[in-house]
mmCIF file of C-alpha atoms and ligand atoms in Angstrom:
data_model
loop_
_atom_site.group_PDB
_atom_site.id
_atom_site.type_symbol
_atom_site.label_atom_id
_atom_site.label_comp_id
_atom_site.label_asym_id
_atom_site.label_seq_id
_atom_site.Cartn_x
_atom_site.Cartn_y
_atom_site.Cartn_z
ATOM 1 C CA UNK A 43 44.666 21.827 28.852
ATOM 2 C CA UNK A 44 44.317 22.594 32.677
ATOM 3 C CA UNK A 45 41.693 22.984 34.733
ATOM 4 C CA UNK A 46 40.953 27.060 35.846
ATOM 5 C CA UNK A 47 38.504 28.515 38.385
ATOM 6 C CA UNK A 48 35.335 27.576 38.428
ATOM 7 C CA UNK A 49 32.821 29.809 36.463
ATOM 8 C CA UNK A 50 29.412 28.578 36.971
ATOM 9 C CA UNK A 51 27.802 25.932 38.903
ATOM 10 C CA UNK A 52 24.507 24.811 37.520
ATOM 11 C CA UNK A 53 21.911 21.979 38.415
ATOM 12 C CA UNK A 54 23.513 19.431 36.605
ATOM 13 C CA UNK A 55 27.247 20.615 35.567
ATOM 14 C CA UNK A 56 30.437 22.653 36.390
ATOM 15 C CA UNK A 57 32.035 25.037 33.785
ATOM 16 C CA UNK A 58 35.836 25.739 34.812
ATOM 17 C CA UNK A 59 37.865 28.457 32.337
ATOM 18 C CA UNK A 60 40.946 26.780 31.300
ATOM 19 C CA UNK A 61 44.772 28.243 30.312
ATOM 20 C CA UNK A 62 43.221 28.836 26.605
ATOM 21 C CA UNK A 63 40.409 31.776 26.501
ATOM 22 C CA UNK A 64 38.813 29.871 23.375
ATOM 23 C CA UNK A 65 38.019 26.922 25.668
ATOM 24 C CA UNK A 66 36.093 25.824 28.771
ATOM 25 C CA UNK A 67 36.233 22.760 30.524
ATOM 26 C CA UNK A 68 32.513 21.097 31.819
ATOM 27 C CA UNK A 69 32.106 18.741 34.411
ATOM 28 C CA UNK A 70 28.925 16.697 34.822
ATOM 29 C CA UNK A 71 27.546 15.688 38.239
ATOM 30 C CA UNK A 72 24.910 13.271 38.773
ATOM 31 C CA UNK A 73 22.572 15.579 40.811
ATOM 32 C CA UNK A 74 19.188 16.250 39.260
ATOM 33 C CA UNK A 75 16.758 19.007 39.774
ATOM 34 C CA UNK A 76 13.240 19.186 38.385
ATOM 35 C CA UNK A 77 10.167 21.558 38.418
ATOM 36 C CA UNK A 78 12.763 24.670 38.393
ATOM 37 C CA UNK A 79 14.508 22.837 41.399
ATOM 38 C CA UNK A 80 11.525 22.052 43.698
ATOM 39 C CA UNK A 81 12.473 18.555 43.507
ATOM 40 C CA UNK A 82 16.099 17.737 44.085
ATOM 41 C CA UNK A 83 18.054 14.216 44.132
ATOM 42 C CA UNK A 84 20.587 12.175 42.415
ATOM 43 C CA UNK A 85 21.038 9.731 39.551
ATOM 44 C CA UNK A 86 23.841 7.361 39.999
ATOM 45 C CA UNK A 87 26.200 7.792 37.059
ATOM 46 C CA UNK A 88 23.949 9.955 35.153
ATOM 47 C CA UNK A 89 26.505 12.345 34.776
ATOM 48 C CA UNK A 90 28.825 9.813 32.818
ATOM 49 C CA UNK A 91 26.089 9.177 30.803
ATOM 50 C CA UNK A 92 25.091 12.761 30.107
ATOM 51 C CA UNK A 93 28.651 13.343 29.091
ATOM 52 C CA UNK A 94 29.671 10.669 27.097
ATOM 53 C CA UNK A 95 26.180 10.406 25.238
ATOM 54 C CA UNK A 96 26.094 14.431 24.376
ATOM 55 C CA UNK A 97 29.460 13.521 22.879
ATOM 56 C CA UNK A 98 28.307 11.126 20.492
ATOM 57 C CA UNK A 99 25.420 13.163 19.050
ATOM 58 C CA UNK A 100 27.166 15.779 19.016
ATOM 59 C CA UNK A 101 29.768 14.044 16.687
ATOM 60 C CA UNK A 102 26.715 13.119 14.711
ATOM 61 C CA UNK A 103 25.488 16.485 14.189
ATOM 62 C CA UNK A 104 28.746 17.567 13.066
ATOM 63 C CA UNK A 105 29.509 14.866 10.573
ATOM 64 C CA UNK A 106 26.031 16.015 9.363
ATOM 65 C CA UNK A 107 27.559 19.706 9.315
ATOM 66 C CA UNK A 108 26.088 20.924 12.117
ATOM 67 C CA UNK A 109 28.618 22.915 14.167
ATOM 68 C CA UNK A 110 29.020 22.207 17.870
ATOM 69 C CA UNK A 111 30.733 23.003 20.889
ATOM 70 C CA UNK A 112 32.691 19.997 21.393
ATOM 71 C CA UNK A 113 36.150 20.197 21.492
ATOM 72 C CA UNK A 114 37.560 16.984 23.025
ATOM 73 C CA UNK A 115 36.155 14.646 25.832
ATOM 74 C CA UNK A 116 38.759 14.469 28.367
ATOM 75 C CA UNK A 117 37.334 11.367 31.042
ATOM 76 C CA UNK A 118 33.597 10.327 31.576
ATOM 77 C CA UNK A 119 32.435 13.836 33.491
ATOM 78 C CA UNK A 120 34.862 16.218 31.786
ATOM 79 C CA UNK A 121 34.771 17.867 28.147
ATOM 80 C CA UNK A 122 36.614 20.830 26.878
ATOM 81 C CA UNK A 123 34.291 22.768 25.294
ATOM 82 C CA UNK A 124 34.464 26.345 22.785
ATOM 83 C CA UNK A 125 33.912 29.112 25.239
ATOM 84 C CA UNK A 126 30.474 30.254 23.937
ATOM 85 C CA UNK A 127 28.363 33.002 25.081
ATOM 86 C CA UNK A 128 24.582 31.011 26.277
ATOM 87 C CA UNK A 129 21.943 32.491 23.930
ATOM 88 C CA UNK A 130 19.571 32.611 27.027
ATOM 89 C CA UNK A 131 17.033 30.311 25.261
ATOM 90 C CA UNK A 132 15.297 26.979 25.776
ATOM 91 C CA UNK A 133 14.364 25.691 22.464
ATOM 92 C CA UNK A 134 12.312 22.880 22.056
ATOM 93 C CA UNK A 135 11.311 20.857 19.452
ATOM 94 C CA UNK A 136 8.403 18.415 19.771
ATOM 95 C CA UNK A 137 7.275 15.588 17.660
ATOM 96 C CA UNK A 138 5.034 13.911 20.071
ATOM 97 C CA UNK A 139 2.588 15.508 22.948
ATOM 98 C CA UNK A 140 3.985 15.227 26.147
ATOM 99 C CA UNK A 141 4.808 17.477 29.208
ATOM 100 C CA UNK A 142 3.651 20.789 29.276
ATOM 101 C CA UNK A 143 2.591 20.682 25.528
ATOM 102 C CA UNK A 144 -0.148 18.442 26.420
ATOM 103 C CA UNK A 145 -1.215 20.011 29.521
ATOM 104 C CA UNK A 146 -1.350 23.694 28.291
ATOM 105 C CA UNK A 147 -3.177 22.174 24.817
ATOM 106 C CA UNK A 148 -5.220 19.423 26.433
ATOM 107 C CA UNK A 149 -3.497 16.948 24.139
ATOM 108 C CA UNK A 150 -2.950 13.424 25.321
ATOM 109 C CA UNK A 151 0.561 12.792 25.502
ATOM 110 C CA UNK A 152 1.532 9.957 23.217
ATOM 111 C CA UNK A 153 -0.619 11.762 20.423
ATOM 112 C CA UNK A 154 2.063 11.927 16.930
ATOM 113 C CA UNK A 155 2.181 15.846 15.995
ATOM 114 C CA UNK A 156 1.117 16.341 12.631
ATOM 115 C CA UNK A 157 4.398 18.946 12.209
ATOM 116 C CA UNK A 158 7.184 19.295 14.593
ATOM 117 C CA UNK A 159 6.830 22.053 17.096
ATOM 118 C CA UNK A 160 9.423 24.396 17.504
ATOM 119 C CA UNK A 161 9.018 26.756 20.955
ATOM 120 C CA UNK A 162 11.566 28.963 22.911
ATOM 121 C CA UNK A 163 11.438 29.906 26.600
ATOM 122 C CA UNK A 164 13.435 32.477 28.517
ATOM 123 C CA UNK A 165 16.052 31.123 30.673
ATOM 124 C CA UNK A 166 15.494 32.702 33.961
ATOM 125 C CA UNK A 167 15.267 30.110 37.234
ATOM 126 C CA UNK A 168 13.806 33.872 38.600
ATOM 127 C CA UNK A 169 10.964 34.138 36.390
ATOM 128 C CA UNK A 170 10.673 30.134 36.224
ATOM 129 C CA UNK A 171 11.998 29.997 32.688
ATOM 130 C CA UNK A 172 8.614 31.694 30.966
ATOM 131 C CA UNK A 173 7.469 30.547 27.043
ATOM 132 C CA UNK A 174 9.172 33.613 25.042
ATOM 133 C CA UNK A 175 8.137 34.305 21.389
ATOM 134 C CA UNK A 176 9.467 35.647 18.397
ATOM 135 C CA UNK A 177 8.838 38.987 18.843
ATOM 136 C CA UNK A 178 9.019 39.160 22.159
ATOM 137 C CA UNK A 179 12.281 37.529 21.659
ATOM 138 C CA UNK A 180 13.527 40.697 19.366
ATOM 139 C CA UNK A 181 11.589 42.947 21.614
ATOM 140 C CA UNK A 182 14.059 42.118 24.460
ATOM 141 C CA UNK A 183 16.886 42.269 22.001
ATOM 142 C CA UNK A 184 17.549 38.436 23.654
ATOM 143 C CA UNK A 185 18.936 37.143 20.314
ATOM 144 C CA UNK A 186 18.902 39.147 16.486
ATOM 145 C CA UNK A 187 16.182 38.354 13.818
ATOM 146 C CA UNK A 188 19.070 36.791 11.862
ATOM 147 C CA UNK A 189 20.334 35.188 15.320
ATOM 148 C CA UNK A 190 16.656 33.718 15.657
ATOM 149 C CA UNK A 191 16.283 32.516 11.962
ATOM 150 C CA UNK A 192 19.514 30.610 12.257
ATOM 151 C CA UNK A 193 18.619 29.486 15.372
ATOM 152 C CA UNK A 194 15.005 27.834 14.502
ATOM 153 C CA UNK A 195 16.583 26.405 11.172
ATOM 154 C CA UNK A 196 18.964 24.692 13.035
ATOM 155 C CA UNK A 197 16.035 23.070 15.425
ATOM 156 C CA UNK A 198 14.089 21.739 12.936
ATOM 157 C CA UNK A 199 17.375 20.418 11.384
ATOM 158 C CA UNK A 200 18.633 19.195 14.129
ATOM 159 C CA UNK A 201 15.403 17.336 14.970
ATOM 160 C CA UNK A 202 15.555 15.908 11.734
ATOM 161 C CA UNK A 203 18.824 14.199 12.501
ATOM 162 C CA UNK A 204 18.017 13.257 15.890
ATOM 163 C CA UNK A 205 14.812 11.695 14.999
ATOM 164 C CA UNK A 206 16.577 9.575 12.131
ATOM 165 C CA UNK A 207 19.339 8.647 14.556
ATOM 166 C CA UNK A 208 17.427 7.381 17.062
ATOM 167 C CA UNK A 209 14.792 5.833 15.627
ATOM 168 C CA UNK A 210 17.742 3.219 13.653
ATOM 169 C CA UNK A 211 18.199 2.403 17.657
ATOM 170 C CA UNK A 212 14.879 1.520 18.760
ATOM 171 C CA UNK A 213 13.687 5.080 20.188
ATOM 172 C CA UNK A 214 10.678 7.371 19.137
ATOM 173 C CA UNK A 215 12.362 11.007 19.997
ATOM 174 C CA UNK A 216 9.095 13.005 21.622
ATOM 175 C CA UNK A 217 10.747 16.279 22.374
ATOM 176 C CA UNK A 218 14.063 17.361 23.662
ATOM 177 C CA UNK A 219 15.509 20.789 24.332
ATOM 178 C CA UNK A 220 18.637 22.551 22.992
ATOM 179 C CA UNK A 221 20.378 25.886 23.679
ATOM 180 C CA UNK A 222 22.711 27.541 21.166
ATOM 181 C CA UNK A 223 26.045 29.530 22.265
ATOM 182 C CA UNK A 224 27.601 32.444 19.872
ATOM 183 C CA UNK A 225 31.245 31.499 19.090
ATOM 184 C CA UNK A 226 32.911 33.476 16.767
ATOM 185 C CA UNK A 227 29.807 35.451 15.162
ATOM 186 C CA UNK A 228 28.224 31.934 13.936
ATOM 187 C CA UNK A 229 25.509 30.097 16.089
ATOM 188 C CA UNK A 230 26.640 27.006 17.593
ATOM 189 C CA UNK A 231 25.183 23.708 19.466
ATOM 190 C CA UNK A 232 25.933 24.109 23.023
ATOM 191 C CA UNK A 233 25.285 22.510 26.702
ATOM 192 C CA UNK A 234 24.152 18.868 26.080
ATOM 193 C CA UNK A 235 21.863 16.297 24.424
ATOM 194 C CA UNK A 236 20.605 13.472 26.986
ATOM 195 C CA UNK A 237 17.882 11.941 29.020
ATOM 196 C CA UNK A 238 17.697 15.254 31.018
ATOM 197 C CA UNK A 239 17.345 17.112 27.984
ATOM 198 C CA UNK A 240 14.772 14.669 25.686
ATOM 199 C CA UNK A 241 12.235 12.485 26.086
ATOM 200 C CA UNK A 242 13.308 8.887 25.061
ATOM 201 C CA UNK A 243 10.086 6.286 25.025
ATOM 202 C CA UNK A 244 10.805 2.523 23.549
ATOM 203 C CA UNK A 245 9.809 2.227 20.345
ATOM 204 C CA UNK A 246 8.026 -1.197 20.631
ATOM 205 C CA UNK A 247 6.721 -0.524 24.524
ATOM 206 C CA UNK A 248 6.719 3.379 24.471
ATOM 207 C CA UNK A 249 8.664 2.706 28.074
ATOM 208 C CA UNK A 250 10.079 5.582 28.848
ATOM 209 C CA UNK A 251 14.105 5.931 28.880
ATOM 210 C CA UNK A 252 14.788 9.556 30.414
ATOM 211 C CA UNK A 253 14.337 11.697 33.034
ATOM 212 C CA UNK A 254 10.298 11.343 33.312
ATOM 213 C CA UNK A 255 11.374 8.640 35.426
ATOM 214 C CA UNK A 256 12.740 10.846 37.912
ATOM 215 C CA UNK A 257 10.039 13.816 37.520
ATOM 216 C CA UNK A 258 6.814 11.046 37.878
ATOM 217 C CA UNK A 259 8.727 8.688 40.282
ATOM 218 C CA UNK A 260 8.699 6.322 38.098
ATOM 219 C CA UNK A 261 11.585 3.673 39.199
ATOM 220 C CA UNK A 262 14.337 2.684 37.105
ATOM 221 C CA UNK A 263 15.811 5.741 36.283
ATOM 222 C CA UNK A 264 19.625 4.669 36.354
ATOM 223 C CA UNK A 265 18.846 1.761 34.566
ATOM 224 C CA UNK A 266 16.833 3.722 31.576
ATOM 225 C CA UNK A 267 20.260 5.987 31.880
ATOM 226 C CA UNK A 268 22.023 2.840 31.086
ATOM 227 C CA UNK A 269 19.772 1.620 28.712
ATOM 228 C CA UNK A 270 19.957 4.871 26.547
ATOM 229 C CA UNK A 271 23.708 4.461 26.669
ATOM 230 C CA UNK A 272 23.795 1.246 25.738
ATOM 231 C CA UNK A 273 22.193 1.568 22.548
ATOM 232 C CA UNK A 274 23.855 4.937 21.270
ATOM 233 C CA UNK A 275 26.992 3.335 21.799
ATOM 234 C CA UNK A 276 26.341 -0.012 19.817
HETATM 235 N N1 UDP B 322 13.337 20.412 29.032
HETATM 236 C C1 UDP B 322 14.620 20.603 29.536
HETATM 237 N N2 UDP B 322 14.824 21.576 30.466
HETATM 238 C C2 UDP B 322 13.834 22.382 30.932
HETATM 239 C C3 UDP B 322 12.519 22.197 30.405
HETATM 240 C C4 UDP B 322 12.319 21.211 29.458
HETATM 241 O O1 UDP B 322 15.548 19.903 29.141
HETATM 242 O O2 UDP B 322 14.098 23.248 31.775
HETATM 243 C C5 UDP B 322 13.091 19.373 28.014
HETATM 244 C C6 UDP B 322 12.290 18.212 28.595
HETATM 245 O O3 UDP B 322 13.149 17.199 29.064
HETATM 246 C C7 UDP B 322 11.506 17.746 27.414
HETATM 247 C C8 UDP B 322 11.308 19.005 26.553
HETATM 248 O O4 UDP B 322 12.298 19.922 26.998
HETATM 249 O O5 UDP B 322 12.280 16.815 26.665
HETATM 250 C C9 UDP B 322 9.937 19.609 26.680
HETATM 251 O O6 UDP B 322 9.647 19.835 28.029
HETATM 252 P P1 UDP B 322 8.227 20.400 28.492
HETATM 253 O O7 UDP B 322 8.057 21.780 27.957
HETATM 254 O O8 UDP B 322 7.172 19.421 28.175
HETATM 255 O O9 UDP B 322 8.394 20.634 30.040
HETATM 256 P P2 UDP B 322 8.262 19.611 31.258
HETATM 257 O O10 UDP B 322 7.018 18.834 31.048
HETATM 258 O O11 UDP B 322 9.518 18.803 31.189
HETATM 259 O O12 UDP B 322 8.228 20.554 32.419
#
């Protein structure tokens, strides 16, 4: 597969278009943004990390069923990916308070949700990515009512997985975010699963193993990088 021009440069990756229209190529960088890119710096080898850990989930959630963009991982920072079209939605799925949950709520963070959460927001750096809902969602005509109930399903499902997964590794799963590509008419798992995308806290300590460190200046982010890698791929 070769390499293309470049189509998009984000905060964290590259997307190239490659000699096959059905594919892109991605490229992860270890740059890191946070607070819709008020705060810039880097994470030594996050984007290794990013890449290679996405690609085991991912490989989870599809033995599991759950379609994906994955194609094949080509080095540490490069993955050809299906070309899918970004649904331009944030979803998250919380089991824990944390973040802007607990904030906007006046929850501690730590406290165990008595039902995951499931919440979209509007991807627009513009507009500061806003908190979208469902009908607002339809109102926009930003993704179908059968785009949106496949889209939620797969969330909670998703969650389900994840949660299972890592908590056989040591690692209570408090929220993460995903965004869903159309490829081919059908709803697919697109951009990445990682410690810029989820929060990761020890299960034992409740130490926290994502990018938290680098939002609260915490310390220790490559190593909780590291540390995150280590034990998906044991
Ligand atoms: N998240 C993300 N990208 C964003 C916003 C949030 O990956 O642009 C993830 C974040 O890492 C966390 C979850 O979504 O795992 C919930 O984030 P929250 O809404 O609490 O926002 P934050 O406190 O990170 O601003």
């Amino acid at each position: 597969m070769q390499k293309r021009e470049r189509l998009y440069e984000g905060k964290a990756k590259k997307v190239y278009a490659t000699d096959d229209a059905r594919f892109y190529i991605i490229e992860y960088k270890d740059d890191a943004t946070a607070f819709n890119g008020e705060k810039k710096g880097t994470i030594a080898g996050k984007g290794v990390v990013n890449n290679r850990m996405s690609n085991i989930l991912f490989r989870m959630l599809e033995a599991n069923g759950v379609e994906t963009h994955l194609v094949e991982e080509l080095s540490d920072r490069e993955t050809v990916v299906k070309a899918v079209e970004i649904v331009p939605l944030e979803v998250i799925v919380r089991n824990v308070a944390a973040g802007s949950f607990s904030k906007r709520f006046g929850v501690e963070e730590g406290r165990e949700l008595e039902a995951p959460t499931l919440e979209y927001c509007l991807k627009d750096d513009a507009l500061g990515d806003p908190m979208i809902n469902d009908s607002q969602i339809l109102a926009l005509g930003v993704a179908t009512e059968e785009e949106l109930r496949t889209m939620g399903a797969l969330a909670l499902r998703i969650n389900g997985l994840l949660k299972d997964y890592f908590s056989r590794i040591g690692v209570r799963l408090v929220d993460f975010k995903i965004e869903l590509g159309r490829y081919e008419g059908r709803i697919v798992l697109a951009d990445e699963i990682s410690p810029d995308t989820c929060r990761f806290w020890d299960a034992e300590t409740n130490r926290k193993l994502d990018k938290d460190r680098f939002r609260r200046d915490l310390g220790g982010v490559e190593d909780a990088y590291r540390e995150m890698f280590e034990r998906v791929s044991r």
